Backbone atoms as SQL, in Angstrom:
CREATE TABLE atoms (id INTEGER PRIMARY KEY, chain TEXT, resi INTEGER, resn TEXT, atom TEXT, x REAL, y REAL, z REAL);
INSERT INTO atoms VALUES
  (1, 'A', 1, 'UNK', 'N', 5.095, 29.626, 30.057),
  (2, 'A', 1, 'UNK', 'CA', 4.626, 30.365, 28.909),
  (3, 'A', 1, 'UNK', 'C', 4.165, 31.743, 29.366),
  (4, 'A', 2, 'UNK', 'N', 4.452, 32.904, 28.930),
  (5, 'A', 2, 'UNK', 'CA', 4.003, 33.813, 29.116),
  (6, 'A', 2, 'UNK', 'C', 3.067, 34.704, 27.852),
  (7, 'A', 3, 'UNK', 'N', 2.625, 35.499, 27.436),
  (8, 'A', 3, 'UNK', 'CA', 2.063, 35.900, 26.567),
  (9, 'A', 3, 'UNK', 'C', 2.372, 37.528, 26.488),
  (10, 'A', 4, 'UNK', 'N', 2.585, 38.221, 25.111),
  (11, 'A', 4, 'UNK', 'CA', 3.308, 39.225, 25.543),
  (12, 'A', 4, 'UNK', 'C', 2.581, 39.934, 23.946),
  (13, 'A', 5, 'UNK', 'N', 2.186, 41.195, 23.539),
  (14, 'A', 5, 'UNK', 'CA', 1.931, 42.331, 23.010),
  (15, 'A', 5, 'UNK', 'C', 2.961, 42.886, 22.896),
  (16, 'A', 6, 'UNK', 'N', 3.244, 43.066, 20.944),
  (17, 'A', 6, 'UNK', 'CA', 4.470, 42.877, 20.263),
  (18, 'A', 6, 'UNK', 'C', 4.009, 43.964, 19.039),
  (19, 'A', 7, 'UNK', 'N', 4.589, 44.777, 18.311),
  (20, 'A', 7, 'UNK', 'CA', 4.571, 45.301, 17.117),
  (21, 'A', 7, 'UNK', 'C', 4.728, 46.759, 17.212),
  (22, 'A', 8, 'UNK', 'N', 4.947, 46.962, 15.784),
  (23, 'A', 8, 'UNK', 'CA', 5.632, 48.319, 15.387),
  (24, 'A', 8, 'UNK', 'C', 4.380, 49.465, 15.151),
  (25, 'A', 9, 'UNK', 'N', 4.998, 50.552, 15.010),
  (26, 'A', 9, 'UNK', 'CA', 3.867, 51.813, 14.534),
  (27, 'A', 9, 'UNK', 'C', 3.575, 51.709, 12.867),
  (28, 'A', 10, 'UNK', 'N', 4.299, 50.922, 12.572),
  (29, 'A', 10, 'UNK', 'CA', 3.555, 50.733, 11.065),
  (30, 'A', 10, 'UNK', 'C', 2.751, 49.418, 10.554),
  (31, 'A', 11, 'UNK', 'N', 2.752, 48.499, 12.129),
  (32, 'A', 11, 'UNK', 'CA', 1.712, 47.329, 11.715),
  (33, 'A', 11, 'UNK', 'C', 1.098, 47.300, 13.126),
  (34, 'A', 12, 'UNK', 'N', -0.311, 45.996, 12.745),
  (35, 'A', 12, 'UNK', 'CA', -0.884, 46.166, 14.118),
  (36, 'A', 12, 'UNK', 'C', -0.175, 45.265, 14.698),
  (37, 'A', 13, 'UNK', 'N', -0.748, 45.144, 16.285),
  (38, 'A', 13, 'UNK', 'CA', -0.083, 44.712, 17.309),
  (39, 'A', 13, 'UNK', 'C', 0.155, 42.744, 17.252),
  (40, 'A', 14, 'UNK', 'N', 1.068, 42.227, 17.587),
  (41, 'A', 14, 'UNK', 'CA', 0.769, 40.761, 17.652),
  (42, 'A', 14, 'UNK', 'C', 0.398, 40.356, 18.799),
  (43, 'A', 15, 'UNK', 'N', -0.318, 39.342, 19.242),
  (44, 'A', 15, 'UNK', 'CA', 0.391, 38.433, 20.554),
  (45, 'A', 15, 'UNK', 'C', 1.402, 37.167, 20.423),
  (46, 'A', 16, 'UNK', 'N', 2.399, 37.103, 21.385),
  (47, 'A', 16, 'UNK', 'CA', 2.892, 36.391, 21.113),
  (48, 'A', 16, 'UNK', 'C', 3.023, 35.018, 22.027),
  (49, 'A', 17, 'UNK', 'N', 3.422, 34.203, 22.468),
  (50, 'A', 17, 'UNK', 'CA', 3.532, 33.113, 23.166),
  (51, 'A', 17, 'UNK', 'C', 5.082, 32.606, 23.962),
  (52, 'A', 18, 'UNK', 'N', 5.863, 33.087, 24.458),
  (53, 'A', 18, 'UNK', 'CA', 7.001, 32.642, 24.612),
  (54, 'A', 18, 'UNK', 'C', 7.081, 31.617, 25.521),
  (55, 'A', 19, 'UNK', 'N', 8.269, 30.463, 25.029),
  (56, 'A', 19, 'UNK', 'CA', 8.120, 29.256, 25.912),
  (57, 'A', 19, 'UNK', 'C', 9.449, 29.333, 26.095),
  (58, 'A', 20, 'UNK', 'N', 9.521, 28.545, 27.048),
  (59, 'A', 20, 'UNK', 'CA', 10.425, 28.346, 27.385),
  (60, 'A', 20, 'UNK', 'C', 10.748, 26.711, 28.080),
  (61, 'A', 21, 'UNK', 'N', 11.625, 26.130, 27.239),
  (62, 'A', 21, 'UNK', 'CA', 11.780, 24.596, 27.328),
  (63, 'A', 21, 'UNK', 'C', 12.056, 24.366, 29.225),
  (64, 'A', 22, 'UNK', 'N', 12.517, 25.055, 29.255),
  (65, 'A', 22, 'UNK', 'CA', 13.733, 24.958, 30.642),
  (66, 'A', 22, 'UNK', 'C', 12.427, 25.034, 31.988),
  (67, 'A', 23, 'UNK', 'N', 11.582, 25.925, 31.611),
  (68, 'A', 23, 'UNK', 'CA', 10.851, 26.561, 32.702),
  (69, 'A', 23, 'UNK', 'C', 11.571, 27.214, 33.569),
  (70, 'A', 24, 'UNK', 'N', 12.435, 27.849, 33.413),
  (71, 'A', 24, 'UNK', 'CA', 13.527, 28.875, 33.800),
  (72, 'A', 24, 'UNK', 'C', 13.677, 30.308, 33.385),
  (73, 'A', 25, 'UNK', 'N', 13.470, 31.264, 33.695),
  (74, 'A', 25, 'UNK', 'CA', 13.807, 32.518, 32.772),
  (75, 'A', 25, 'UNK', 'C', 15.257, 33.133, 32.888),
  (76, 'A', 26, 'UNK', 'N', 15.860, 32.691, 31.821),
  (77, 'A', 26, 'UNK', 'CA', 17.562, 33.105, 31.588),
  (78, 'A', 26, 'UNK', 'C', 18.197, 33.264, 30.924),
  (79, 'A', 27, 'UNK', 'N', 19.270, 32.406, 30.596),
  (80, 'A', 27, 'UNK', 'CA', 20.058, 31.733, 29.289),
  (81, 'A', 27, 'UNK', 'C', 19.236, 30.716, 28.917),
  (82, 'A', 28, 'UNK', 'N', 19.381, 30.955, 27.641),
  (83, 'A', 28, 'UNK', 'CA', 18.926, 29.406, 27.028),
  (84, 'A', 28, 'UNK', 'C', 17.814, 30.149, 25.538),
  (85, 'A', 29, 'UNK', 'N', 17.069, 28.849, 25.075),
  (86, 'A', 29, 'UNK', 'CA', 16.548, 29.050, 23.615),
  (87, 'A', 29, 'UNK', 'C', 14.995, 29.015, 24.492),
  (88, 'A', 30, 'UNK', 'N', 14.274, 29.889, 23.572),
  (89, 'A', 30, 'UNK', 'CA', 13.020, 30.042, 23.629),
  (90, 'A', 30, 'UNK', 'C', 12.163, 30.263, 22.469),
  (91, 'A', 31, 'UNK', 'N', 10.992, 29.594, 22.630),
  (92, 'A', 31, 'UNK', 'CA', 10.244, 29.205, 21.422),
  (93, 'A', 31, 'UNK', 'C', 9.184, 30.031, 21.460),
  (94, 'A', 32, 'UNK', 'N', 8.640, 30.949, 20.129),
  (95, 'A', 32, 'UNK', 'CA', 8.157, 31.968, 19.729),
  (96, 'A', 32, 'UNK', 'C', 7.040, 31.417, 19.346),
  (97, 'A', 33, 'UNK', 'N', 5.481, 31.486, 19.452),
  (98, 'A', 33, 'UNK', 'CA', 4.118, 31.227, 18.950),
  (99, 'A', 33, 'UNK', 'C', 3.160, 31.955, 19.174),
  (100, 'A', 34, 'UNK', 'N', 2.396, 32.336, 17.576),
  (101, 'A', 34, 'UNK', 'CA', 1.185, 33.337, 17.473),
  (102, 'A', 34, 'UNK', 'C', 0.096, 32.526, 18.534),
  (103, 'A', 35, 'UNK', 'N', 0.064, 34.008, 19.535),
  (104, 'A', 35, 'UNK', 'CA', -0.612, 33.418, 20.361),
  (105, 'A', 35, 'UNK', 'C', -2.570, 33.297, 20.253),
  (106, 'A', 36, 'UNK', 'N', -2.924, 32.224, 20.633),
  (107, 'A', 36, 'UNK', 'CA', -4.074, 31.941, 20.380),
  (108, 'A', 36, 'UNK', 'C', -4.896, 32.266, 21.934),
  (109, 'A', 37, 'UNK', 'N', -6.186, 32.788, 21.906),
  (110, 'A', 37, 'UNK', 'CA', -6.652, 33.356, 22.862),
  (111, 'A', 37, 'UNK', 'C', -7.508, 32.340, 23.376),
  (112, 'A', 38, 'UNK', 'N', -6.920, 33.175, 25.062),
  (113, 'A', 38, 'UNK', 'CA', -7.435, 31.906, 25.805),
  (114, 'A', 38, 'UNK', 'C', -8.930, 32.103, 26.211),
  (115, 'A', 39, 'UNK', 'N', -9.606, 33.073, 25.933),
  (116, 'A', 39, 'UNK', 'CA', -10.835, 33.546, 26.372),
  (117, 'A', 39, 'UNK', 'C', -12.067, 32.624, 25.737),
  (118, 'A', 40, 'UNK', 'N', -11.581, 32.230, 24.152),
  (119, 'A', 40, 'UNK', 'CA', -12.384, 31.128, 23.574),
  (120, 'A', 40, 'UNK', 'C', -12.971, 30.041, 24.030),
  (121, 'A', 41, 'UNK', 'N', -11.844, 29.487, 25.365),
  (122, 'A', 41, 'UNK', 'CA', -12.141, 28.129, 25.708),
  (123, 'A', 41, 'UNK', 'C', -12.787, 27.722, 26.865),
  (124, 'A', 42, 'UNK', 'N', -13.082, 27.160, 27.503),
  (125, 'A', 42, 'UNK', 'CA', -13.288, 26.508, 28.771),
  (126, 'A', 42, 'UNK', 'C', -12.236, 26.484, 29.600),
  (127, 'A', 43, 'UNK', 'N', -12.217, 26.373, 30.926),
  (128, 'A', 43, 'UNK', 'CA', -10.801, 25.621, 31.842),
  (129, 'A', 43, 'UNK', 'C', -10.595, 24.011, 31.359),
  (130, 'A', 44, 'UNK', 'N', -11.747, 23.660, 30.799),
  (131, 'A', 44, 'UNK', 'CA', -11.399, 22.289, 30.226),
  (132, 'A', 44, 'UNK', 'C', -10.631, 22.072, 29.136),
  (133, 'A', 45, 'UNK', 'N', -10.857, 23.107, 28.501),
  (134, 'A', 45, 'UNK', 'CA', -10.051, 22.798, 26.953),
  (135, 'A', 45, 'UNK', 'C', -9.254, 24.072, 26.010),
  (136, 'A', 46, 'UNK', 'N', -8.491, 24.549, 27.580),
  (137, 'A', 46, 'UNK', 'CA', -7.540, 25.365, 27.211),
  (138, 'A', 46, 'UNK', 'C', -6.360, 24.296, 26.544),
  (139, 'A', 47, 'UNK', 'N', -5.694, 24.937, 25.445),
  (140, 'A', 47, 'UNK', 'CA', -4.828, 24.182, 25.366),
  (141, 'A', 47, 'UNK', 'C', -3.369, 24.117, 25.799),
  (142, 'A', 48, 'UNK', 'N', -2.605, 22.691, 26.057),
  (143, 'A', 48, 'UNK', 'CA', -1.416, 22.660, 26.331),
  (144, 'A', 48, 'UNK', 'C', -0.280, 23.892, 25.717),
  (145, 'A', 49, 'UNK', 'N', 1.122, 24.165, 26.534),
  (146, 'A', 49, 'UNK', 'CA', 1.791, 24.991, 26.170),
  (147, 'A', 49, 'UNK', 'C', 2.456, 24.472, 24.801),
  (148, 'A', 50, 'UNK', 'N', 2.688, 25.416, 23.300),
  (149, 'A', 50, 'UNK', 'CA', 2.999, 24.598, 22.183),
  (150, 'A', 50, 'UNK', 'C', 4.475, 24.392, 22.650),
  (151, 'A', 51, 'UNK', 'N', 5.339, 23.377, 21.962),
  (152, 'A', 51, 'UNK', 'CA', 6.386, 23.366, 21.809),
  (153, 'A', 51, 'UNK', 'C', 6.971, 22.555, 20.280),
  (154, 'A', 52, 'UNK', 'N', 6.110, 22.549, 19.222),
  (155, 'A', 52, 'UNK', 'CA', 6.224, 21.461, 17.975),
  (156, 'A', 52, 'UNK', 'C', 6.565, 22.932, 17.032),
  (157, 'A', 53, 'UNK', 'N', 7.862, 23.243, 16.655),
  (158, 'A', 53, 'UNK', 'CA', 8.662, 23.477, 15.962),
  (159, 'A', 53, 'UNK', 'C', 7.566, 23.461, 14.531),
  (160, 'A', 54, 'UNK', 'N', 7.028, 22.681, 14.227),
  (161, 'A', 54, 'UNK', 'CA', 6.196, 22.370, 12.584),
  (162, 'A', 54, 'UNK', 'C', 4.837, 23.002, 12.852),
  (163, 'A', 55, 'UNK', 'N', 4.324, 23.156, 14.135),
  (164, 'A', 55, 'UNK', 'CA', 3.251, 24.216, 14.375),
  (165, 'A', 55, 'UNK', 'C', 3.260, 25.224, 13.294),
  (166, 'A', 56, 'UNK', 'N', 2.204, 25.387, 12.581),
  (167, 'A', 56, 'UNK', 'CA', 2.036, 26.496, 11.969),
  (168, 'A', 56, 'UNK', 'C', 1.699, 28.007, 12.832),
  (169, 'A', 57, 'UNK', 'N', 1.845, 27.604, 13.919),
  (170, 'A', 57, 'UNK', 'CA', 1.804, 29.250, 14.597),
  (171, 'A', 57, 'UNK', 'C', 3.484, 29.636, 15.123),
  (172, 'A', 58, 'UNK', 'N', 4.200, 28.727, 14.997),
  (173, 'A', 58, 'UNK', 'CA', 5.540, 28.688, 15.198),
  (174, 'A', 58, 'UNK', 'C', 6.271, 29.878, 14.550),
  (175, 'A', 59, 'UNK', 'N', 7.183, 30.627, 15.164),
  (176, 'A', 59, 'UNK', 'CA', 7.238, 32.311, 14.529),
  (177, 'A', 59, 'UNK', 'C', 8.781, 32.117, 14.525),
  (178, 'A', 60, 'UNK', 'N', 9.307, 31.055, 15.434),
  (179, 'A', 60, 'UNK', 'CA', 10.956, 31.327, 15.132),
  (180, 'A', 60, 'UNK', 'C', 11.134, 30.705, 16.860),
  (181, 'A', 61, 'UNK', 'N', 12.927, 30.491, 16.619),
  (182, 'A', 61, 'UNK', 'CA', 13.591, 30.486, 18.420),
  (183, 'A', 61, 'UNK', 'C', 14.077, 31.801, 18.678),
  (184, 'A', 62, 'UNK', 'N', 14.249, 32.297, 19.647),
  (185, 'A', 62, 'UNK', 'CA', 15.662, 32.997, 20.432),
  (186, 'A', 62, 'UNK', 'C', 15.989, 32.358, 20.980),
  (187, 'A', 63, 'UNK', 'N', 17.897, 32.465, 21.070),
  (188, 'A', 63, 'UNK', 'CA', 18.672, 32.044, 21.765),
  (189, 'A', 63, 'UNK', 'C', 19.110, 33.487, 22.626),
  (190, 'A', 64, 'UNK', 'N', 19.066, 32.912, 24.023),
  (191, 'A', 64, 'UNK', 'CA', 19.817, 34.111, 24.927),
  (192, 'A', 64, 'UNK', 'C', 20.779, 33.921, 25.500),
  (193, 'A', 65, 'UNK', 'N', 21.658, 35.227, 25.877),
  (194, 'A', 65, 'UNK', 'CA', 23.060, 34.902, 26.736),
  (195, 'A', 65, 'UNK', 'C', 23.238, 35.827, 27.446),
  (196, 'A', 66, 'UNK', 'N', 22.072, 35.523, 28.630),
  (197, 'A', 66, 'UNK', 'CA', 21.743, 36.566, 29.844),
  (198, 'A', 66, 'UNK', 'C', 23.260, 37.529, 29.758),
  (199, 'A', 67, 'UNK', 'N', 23.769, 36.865, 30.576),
  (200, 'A', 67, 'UNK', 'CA', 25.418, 37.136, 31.059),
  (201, 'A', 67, 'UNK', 'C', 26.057, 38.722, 30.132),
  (202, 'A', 68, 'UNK', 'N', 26.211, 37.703, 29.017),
  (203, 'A', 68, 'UNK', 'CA', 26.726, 38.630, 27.347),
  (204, 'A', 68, 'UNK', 'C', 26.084, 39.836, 27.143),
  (205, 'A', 69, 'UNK', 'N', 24.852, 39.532, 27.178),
  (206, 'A', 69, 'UNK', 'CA', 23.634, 40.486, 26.698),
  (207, 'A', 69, 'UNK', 'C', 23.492, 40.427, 25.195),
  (208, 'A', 70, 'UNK', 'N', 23.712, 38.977, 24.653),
  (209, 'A', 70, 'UNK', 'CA', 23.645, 38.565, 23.570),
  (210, 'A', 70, 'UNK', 'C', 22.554, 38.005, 23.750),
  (211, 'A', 71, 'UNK', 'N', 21.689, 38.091, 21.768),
  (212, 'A', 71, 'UNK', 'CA', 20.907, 37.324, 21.631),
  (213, 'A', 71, 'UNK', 'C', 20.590, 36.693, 19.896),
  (214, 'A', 72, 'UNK', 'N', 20.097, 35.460, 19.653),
  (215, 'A', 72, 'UNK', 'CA', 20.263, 35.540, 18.493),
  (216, 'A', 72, 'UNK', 'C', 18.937, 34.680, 18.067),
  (217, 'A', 73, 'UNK', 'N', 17.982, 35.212, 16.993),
  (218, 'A', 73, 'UNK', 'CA', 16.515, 34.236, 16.430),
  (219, 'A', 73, 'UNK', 'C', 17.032, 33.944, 15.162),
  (220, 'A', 74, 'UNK', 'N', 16.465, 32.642, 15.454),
  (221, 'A', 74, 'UNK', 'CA', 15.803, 31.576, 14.386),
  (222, 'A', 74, 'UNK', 'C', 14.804, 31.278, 13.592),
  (223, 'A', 75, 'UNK', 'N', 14.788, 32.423, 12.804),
  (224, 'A', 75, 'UNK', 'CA', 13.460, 32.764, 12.275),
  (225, 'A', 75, 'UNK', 'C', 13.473, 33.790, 11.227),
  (226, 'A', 76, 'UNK', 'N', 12.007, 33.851, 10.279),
  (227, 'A', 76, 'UNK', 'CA', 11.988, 35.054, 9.088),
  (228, 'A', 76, 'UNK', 'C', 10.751, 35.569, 9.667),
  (229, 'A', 77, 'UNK', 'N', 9.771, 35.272, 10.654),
  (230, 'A', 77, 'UNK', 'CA', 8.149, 35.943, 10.852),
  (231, 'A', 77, 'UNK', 'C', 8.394, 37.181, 11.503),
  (232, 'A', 78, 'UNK', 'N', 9.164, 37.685, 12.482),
  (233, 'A', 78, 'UNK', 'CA', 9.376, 38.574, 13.234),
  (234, 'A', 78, 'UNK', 'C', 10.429, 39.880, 13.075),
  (235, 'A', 79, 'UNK', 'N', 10.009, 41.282, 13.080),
  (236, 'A', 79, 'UNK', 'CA', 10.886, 41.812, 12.592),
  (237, 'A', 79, 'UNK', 'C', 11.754, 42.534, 13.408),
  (238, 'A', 80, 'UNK', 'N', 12.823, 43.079, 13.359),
  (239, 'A', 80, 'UNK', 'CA', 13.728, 43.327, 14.578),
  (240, 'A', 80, 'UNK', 'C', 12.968, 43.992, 15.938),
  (241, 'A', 81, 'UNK', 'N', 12.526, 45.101, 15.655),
  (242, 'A', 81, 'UNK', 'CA', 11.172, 45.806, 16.893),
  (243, 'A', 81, 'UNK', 'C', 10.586, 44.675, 17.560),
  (244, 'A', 82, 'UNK', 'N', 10.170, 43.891, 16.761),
  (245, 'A', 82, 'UNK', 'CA', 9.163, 42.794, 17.475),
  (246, 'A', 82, 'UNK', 'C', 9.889, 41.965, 18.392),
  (247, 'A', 83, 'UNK', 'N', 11.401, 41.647, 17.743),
  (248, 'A', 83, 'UNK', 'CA', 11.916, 40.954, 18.450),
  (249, 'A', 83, 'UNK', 'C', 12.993, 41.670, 19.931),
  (250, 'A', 84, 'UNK', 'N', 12.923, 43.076, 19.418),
  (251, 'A', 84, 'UNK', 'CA', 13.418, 43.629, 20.737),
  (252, 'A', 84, 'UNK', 'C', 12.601, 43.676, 21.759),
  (253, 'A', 85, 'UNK', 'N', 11.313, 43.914, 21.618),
  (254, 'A', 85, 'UNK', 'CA', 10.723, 43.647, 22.450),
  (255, 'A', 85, 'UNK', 'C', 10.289, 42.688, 23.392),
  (256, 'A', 86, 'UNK', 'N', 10.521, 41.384, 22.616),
  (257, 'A', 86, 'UNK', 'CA', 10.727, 40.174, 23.413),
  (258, 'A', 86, 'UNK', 'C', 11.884, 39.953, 24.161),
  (259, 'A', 87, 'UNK', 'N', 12.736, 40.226, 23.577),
  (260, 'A', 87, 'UNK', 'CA', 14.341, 40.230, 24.287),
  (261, 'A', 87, 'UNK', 'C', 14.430, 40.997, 25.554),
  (262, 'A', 88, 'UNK', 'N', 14.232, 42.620, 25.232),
  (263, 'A', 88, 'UNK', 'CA', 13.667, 43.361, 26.348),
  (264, 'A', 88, 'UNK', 'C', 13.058, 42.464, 27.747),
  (265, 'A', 89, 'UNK', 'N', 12.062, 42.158, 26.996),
  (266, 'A', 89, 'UNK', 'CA', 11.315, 41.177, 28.249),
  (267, 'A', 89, 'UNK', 'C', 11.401, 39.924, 29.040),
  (268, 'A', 90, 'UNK', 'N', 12.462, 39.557, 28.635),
  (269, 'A', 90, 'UNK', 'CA', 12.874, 37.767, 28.579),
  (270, 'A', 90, 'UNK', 'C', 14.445, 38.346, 29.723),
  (271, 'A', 91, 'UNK', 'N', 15.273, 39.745, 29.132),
  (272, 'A', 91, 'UNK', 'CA', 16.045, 40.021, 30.013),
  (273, 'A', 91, 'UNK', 'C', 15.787, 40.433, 31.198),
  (274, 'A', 92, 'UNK', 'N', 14.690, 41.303, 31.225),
  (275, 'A', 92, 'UNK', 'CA', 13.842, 42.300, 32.362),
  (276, 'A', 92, 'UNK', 'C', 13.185, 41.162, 33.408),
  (277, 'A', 93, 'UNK', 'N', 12.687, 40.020, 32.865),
  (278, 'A', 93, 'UNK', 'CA', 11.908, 39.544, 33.397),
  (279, 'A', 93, 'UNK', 'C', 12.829, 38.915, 34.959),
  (280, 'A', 94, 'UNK', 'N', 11.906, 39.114, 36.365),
  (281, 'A', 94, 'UNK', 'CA', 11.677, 38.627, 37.215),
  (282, 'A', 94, 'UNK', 'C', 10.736, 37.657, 38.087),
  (283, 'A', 95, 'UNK', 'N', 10.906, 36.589, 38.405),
  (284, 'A', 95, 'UNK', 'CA', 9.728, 35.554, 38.936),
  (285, 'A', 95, 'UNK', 'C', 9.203, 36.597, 39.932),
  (286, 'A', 96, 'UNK', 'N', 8.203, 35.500, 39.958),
  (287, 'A', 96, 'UNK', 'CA', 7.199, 36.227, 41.336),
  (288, 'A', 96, 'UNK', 'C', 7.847, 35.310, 42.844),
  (289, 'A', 97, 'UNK', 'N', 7.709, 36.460, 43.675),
  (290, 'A', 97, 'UNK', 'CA', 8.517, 35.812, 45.263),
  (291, 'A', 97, 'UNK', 'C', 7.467, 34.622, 45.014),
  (292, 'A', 98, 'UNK', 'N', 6.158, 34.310, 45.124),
  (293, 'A', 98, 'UNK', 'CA', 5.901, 33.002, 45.443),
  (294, 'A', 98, 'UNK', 'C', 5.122, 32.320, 44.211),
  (295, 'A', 99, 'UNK', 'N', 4.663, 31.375, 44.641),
  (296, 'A', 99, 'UNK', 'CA', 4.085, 30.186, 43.789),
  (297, 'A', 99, 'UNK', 'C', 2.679, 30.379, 43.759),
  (298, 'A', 100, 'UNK', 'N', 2.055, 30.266, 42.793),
  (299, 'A', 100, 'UNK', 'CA', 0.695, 30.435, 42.997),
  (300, 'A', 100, 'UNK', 'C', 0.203, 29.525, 42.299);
């Protein structure tokens, strides 16, 4: 899951939540959620990464096709800007050399 600062000059900013089923960053579908802040909680009762589709913070999928440089969402919450920006980032993105 990563968490990512999303929106246009004519609305305010979102956070967003991107998951990713695979735990892979590549090809494949990734699941979009208004992200909820983690500063509220404890280390005890942060919560699990979402993945329930019926979540009401649930914003939509992307599907990606690293390769293509295709991409395509599943969704009405997000508007194209918002979603370039995720795309942007989901293509750009590089792991870290190690594990932490």
């Amino acid at each position: 899951m990563v968490i990512l600062k999303v929106g246009t000059e004519q609305e305010p900013e979102k956070h967003v939540e991107i998951v990713s089923e695979r735990g892979v960053w590549g090809s494949g579908a990734y699941k979009i959620f208004a992200a909820k802040f983690l500063n509220k909680f404890s280390h005890k009762d942060v919560p699990h990464e979402p993945t329930d589709s019926n979540d009401p913070n649930f914003l939509g999928e992307i599907s990606i096709d690293k390769e293509r440089e295709k991409w395509e969402y599943k969704g009405t919450k997000l508007k194209i800007p918002e979603l370039k920006k995720i795309v942007d980032f989901i293509f750009d993105y590089n792991a870290p050399d190690a594990v932490y």
